[in-house]
Each structure stands twice: as C-alpha cells, then as structure tokens.
C-alpha cells in the first residue's frame, strides 16, 4: 500500500464503516459521462446534475458510466442507491486501496492502479481506478480525469461493427482492464531506458548524482511492484468467475490479460535485479576510478624521487662539491633529470602500469 493510501485510511479513523467520506487530496468537481451503446446505437452525454444522471443511466442497452471527481458526494450517493452498491464498496472507491476484486450478488467490484509518466519530474504518478461490472452496465470511478480510456471510447463511436458494440458489458470491462495494464508497459519501457542510460553513465564516470538517481529508480521500481503485483491475484480470480458476470467468450481474453500482468511483473523483477547489480557496478567503478588516480599519483611520485635526489644532492652547501664550478654542470644536471624521467616512463609503459 502506497503512502497516499495509508494517509487516506488514517483520515477515516473514527468514521462509520461504509460512510461516504472522501479522504483524497484532489478536489476535482464531479462529472458523470454516460455512454449508452448497443450494436445499433452509441450515444454519449455528460452531466453534473444528480437527477439528470439518473435519467441517463435508465436508458435501455449497455451503459458505461464514467464518474470523474469525488467533490459532489450526492451524485455518488444517488448512483450507489440506484445500482444498490454495497456501502463498503462505496468506501473503497473513495479511499486508497490495493488492487483487489470482490464479487457481490449483482455486481463485481475491482479496484486497480493506473500509472502516468511525468516527464518534467522524471517519475510516475499513481491514480486509483475503481470499476463495477453488473448486468448491462459498467461504472468507472476516478478522482481525476482518465485519458487511457479515450481510445476505447473513440473506437466505440467510430465503428458500429466493433466487438465493443456487439459484445456485452463484460467485454467492455475486460477492455478497460486491458488498457490499464497496457499503460504499465509504457511506463516500464520508459523506466527501462532510464536504467540503461544510468548504467552507461555509472560504468563510464560514476558520480554522486548517479547514485541518487539510482536510488530514486529503485524506489520507483518498488512502487511499481506494489501497484502491479496484487493485480495478479485479481485478474486470476476474474478468469475463474462463473458465467453470471463473465461470458466464456470474454474469459478467454481475461486469460490473455493475466499473461500480460505476469509479463509486467517479470519485467519489474528483472529491473530490480538490474538496479541491485548496478549498485555493485557503481561501487566497483568508484573503486577502479580511485585505483586509477592512485596509480597516476604513484607514477608521478616515483618519477620525482630520483629527480628530487639529484636536486637535493647538488643543492648541498659544500665548497668541495665535484663539478661545482663546471660551466656545463647546470645543463648536465637538468639533462640527467630529463633522461631519468624518460627511462622511467618507458619502463612503466612496458610494464603497462599506466
């Protein structure tokens, strides 16, 4: 459970179970979009009037009710009353929950986590989506506008021969879950590119900034794992439900969703291993870099030892020093020093010490 989910649960302390209390930070106005569709028709209407919304969801056919924003609890209460949604389900919709599935007498409730990559902050944002599947209706709840369902809505409107129009509410239910999981792979691809870039930088020239970046990515990966891992159980449970809610046709597609979920989990585990090994690479790179610096300093120090000896020897203040008054003594001494440096550099190069 994320920190935001814990905070939302803490805000509910002392409240009656099942009471409609929104504990999130976002105060977006409540807006309801109802898509009424069948093989012949597809109509969409949006409203924030509770009475108007009840009229919209009473139309024949399959209804997809999209509730965005939890500022107006009266609308949520009217929808809850109309579809006989259990109070505990309503509570879970308004508070942070881990991904889970619950089956009731006349509907299925699923809560999932959606991910959105924020380019400026170079991190992903987590949002909760709650979905209710009943006979001829699907309700989606989110505390902010959701973009990942737009393509599904556009396809539904553009082509009457779409499976979305021909199949029942359970197929739409599957497509919504599939869209959420597909979004995970976009996030995982972006995270994978960051990991590859960081690995290259760490190997070539590790810095403290790379270390902070590495730990930040490890935290992001951990949050991803916490968001996606519980979905395995929820999606697996979906594929085993009876025909009351999920048809045999849709159940086959849900198995594919389960495979995608497992693939995403395997990718996250791979990233975790890569980041752990990159930490070892970072430490090794720093050690190697320190060794290179020490080797260079050692070579320089070693070169200056004989030069210092010659300079100190001829710098002693003795009157009877050999060649003390020789005209070419200074030039000869410098030449001897330079020759010593050249000989030592050649020797070090043959030994491959630098």
XYZ file of C-alpha atoms in Angstrom:
354
model
C 0.000 0.000 0.000
C 1.355 3.419 -1.007
C 1.870 6.245 1.477
C -1.085 8.144 -0.022
C -3.332 5.125 0.609
C -2.200 4.966 4.235
C -2.928 8.665 4.674
C -6.418 8.263 3.220
C -7.119 5.380 5.596
C -5.811 7.411 8.531
C -8.211 10.249 7.690
C -11.112 7.813 8.023
C -10.236 6.998 11.616
C -13.398 7.188 13.712
C -15.782 7.171 10.729
C -18.589 4.617 10.466
C -17.864 1.694 8.098
C -19.325 2.330 4.665
C -19.825 6.069 5.125
C -19.233 8.296 2.085
C -16.183 10.305 3.118
C -13.655 11.328 0.500
C -10.152 11.335 2.001
C -8.105 12.194 -1.068
C -6.264 15.436 -1.733
C -7.753 16.197 -5.157
C -10.878 18.359 -5.107
C -11.949 17.938 -8.723
C -15.610 18.688 -9.497
C -17.736 15.606 -10.037
C -18.678 14.963 -13.636
C -20.500 11.924 -14.988
C -20.308 10.790 -18.610
C -22.784 8.131 -19.706
C -22.149 6.185 -22.916
C -25.260 4.250 -23.892
C -24.485 1.759 -26.650
C -25.540 -1.368 -28.488
C -24.892 -2.830 -31.929
C -27.190 -0.182 -33.425
C -26.587 2.965 -31.336
C -23.869 4.760 -29.391
C -24.802 7.942 -27.548
C -22.781 9.960 -25.056
C -23.994 12.581 -22.600
C -22.253 14.382 -19.753
C -23.841 15.969 -16.702
C -23.180 17.036 -13.134
C -26.858 17.111 -12.175
C -27.867 14.142 -9.989
C -31.435 13.966 -11.377
C -30.245 14.173 -14.976
C -27.689 11.430 -14.380
C -30.352 9.010 -13.125
C -32.355 9.646 -16.296
C -29.312 8.923 -18.460
C -28.436 5.610 -16.812
C -32.016 4.323 -17.057
C -31.887 4.032 -20.842
C -32.035 0.557 -22.442
C -28.898 -1.080 -23.814
C -25.487 -1.222 -22.202
C -24.404 1.777 -20.135
C -20.852 2.834 -19.449
C -20.942 5.361 -16.594
C -17.715 7.313 -16.111
C -17.528 9.160 -12.785
C -14.630 11.619 -12.546
C -14.016 13.650 -9.397
C -15.388 12.994 -5.915
C -16.231 16.530 -4.846
C -20.012 16.016 -5.105
C -20.868 13.099 -2.847
C -24.578 13.482 -3.600
C -24.032 12.190 -7.130
C -22.089 9.221 -5.813
C -24.835 8.527 -3.289
C -27.519 8.574 -5.995
C -25.539 6.157 -8.182
C -24.917 3.931 -5.159
C -28.610 3.855 -4.360
C -29.695 3.257 -7.964
C -27.365 0.296 -8.531
C -27.594 -0.998 -4.947
C -23.868 -0.738 -4.400
C -22.748 -2.026 -1.017
C -21.620 0.715 1.435
C -18.224 -0.953 1.877
C -17.712 -0.836 -1.885
C -18.507 2.883 -1.848
C -15.998 3.322 0.967
C -13.295 1.532 -1.016
C -13.976 3.750 -4.032
C -13.347 6.899 -2.003
C -10.245 5.662 -0.136
C -6.905 4.317 -1.274
C -6.885 0.550 -1.757
C -4.516 -2.056 -3.113
C -5.581 -3.778 -6.314
C -8.313 -6.275 -5.480
C -11.514 -7.936 -6.705
C -14.728 -8.523 -4.792
C -17.796 -10.404 -6.006
C -21.280 -9.446 -4.844
C -24.714 -10.811 -5.692
C -25.431 -8.432 -8.543
C -22.063 -6.898 -9.459
C -18.276 -7.333 -9.475
C -16.049 -4.687 -7.954
C -12.421 -4.206 -8.994
C -10.005 -1.533 -7.869
C -6.766 -1.041 -9.810
C -3.868 1.379 -10.018
C -3.166 3.446 -13.122
C 0.252 4.910 -13.848
C 1.173 8.103 -15.673
C 4.710 9.189 -16.515
C 5.597 12.772 -15.623
C 8.395 13.903 -17.929
C 9.372 17.029 -16.005
C 9.718 15.247 -12.670
C 11.002 12.038 -14.310
C 8.760 9.870 -12.177
C 5.357 8.275 -12.479
C 2.142 9.267 -10.740
C -0.252 6.676 -9.325
C -4.012 7.013 -9.538
C -6.737 4.645 -8.377
C -9.444 3.399 -10.730
C -12.463 1.512 -9.412
C -14.637 -0.476 -11.818
C -18.037 -2.056 -11.199
C -19.454 -4.625 -13.612
C -23.122 -5.525 -13.487
C -25.810 -6.738 -15.853
C -25.687 -4.382 -18.835
C -23.642 -1.692 -17.093
C -20.057 -0.762 -16.244
C -19.159 2.064 -13.864
C -15.680 3.551 -13.611
C -14.690 5.804 -10.698
C -11.618 8.047 -10.539
C -10.802 11.174 -8.563
C -9.302 12.820 -11.666
C -9.861 12.704 -15.452
C -8.583 9.499 -17.070
C -7.034 9.606 -20.540
C -6.267 5.931 -21.063
C -9.928 5.096 -21.797
C -10.296 7.708 -24.544
C -9.193 5.366 -27.332
C -11.758 2.782 -26.263
C -14.480 5.398 -26.351
C -13.382 6.658 -29.771
C -13.390 3.175 -31.265
C -16.805 2.512 -29.804
C -18.185 5.605 -31.527
C -16.378 5.275 -34.849
C -17.290 1.738 -35.903
C -20.611 0.015 -35.114
C -19.055 -3.343 -36.020
C -16.601 -3.119 -33.172
C -16.681 -6.004 -30.701
C -17.244 -3.377 -28.037
C -20.618 -2.648 -29.574
C -21.520 -6.242 -30.330
C -20.474 -7.820 -27.046
C -21.887 -7.166 -23.600
C -20.717 -5.147 -20.633
C -18.258 -7.846 -19.586
C -16.219 -7.302 -22.777
C -16.029 -3.561 -22.082
C -14.980 -4.463 -18.549
C -12.142 -6.553 -19.996
C -11.053 -3.780 -22.383
C -10.803 -1.261 -19.559
C -8.588 -3.556 -17.501
C -6.501 -4.363 -20.560
C -5.987 -0.633 -21.247
C -4.725 -0.115 -17.695
C -2.242 -2.970 -17.989
C -1.068 -1.801 -21.424
C -0.238 1.537 -19.810
C 2.082 -0.314 -17.432
C 4.266 -1.414 -20.344
C 4.685 2.191 -21.487
C 5.904 3.089 -18.010
C 8.146 0.031 -17.887
C 9.658 0.898 -21.257
C 10.465 4.425 -20.094
C 11.932 3.135 -16.840
C 13.991 0.577 -18.760
C 15.505 3.318 -20.939
C 16.434 5.314 -17.834
C 18.067 2.244 -16.322
C 20.126 1.644 -19.491
C 21.252 5.289 -19.637
C 22.171 5.295 -15.963
C 24.102 2.059 -16.310
C 26.182 3.553 -19.134
C 26.948 6.666 -17.082
C 27.841 4.657 -13.991
C 30.293 2.484 -15.909
C 31.973 5.426 -17.676
C 32.058 8.131 -14.994
C 30.182 7.476 -11.739
C 29.207 10.490 -9.628
C 27.125 11.126 -6.527
C 24.337 12.377 -8.775
C 24.187 8.980 -10.453
C 23.957 7.355 -7.039
C 20.953 9.497 -6.112
C 19.388 8.719 -9.471
C 19.954 5.020 -8.902
C 18.251 5.048 -5.510
C 15.354 7.065 -6.929
C 14.816 4.454 -9.648
C 14.951 1.675 -7.069
C 12.183 3.427 -5.160
C 10.134 3.893 -8.338
C 10.541 0.197 -9.141
C 9.410 -0.748 -5.658
C 6.289 1.410 -6.021
C 5.606 -0.186 -9.400
C 5.856 -3.611 -7.879
C 3.438 -2.692 -5.097
C 0.956 -1.364 -7.654
C 1.112 -4.232 -10.141
C 1.794 -7.311 -8.019
C -1.684 -7.507 -6.383
C -3.273 -7.412 -9.845
C -2.076 -10.935 -10.486
C -4.486 -12.328 -7.923
C -7.347 -10.048 -9.007
C -7.069 -10.898 -12.716
C -6.630 -14.596 -11.957
C -9.830 -14.507 -9.904
C -11.649 -12.783 -12.771
C -10.869 -15.578 -15.220
C -12.369 -18.116 -12.801
C -15.706 -16.384 -12.180
C -18.942 -18.062 -13.202
C -20.943 -17.142 -16.287
C -23.217 -14.882 -14.259
C -20.912 -11.930 -14.933
C -18.176 -13.084 -17.330
C -19.074 -14.957 -20.520
C -16.952 -17.758 -21.885
C -16.009 -15.509 -24.809
C -14.617 -12.774 -22.542
C -12.960 -15.227 -20.172
C -10.518 -16.222 -22.912
C -9.439 -12.597 -23.252
C -9.049 -12.265 -19.495
C -6.528 -15.108 -19.593
C -4.511 -13.014 -22.014
C -4.697 -10.100 -19.563
C -3.366 -12.399 -16.863
C -0.400 -13.291 -19.109
C 0.308 -9.594 -19.658
C 0.159 -8.989 -15.920
C 2.688 -11.739 -15.286
C 4.913 -10.348 -18.029
C 4.833 -6.918 -16.387
C 5.679 -8.455 -13.006
C 8.598 -10.402 -14.527
C 9.883 -7.193 -16.114
C 9.757 -5.392 -12.783
C 11.658 -8.224 -11.096
C 14.288 -8.012 -13.842
C 14.612 -4.264 -13.278
C 15.024 -4.835 -9.550
C 17.882 -7.260 -10.179
C 19.467 -4.856 -12.666
C 19.328 -1.960 -10.222
C 20.810 -4.081 -7.448
C 23.671 -5.158 -9.711
C 24.141 -1.549 -10.848
C 24.773 -0.583 -7.238
C 27.632 -3.095 -7.158
C 28.861 -1.739 -10.500
C 28.764 1.789 -9.079
C 30.887 0.805 -6.078
C 33.295 -1.134 -8.312
C 33.559 1.805 -10.717
C 34.375 4.165 -7.865
C 36.998 1.720 -6.604
C 38.523 1.364 -10.066
C 38.499 5.104 -10.549
C 40.242 5.578 -7.190
C 42.803 2.944 -8.165
C 43.492 4.772 -11.439
C 44.001 8.040 -9.590
C 46.284 6.386 -7.041
C 48.230 4.704 -9.818
C 48.756 8.004 -11.612
C 49.843 9.717 -8.410
C 52.169 6.834 -7.598
C 53.793 7.034 -11.033
C 54.282 10.782 -10.653
C 55.717 10.366 -7.159
C 58.049 7.610 -8.334
C 59.305 9.770 -11.208
C 60.093 12.647 -8.891
C 62.013 10.533 -6.355
C 65.264 10.306 -8.407
C 64.839 13.902 -9.621
C 64.492 15.075 -6.040
C 67.563 13.035 -5.086
C 69.678 14.644 -7.789
C 68.416 18.138 -6.961
C 68.994 17.660 -3.228
C 72.430 16.174 -3.809
C 73.641 19.134 -5.839
C 71.884 21.551 -3.551
C 74.109 20.746 -0.583
C 76.330 23.677 0.507
C 79.801 22.122 0.311
C 82.728 24.050 -1.146
C 84.490 20.961 -2.483
C 81.485 19.545 -4.335
C 82.549 17.755 -7.565
C 81.897 19.814 -10.690
C 80.550 22.652 -8.560
C 82.208 25.334 -10.707
C 81.889 23.492 -14.009
C 80.445 25.657 -16.768
C 78.015 22.966 -18.049
C 77.125 21.486 -14.660
C 73.614 23.026 -14.540
C 72.674 21.896 -18.063
C 74.114 18.447 -17.473
C 72.151 18.053 -14.268
C 68.895 19.039 -15.997
C 69.661 16.642 -18.821
C 70.299 13.830 -16.357
C 66.979 14.547 -14.692
C 65.142 14.511 -18.024
C 66.875 11.265 -19.025
C 65.782 9.644 -15.760
C 62.170 10.693 -16.410
C 62.216 9.301 -19.969
C 63.762 5.981 -18.876
C 61.205 5.565 -16.108
C 58.279 6.408 -18.402
C 59.455 3.847 -20.950
C 59.847 1.240 -18.238
C 56.365 1.955 -16.786
C 54.852 1.778 -20.252
C 56.383 -1.654 -20.911
C 55.035 -2.848 -17.588
C 51.614 -1.384 -18.549
C 51.358 0.479 -15.294
C 49.585 3.374 -16.964
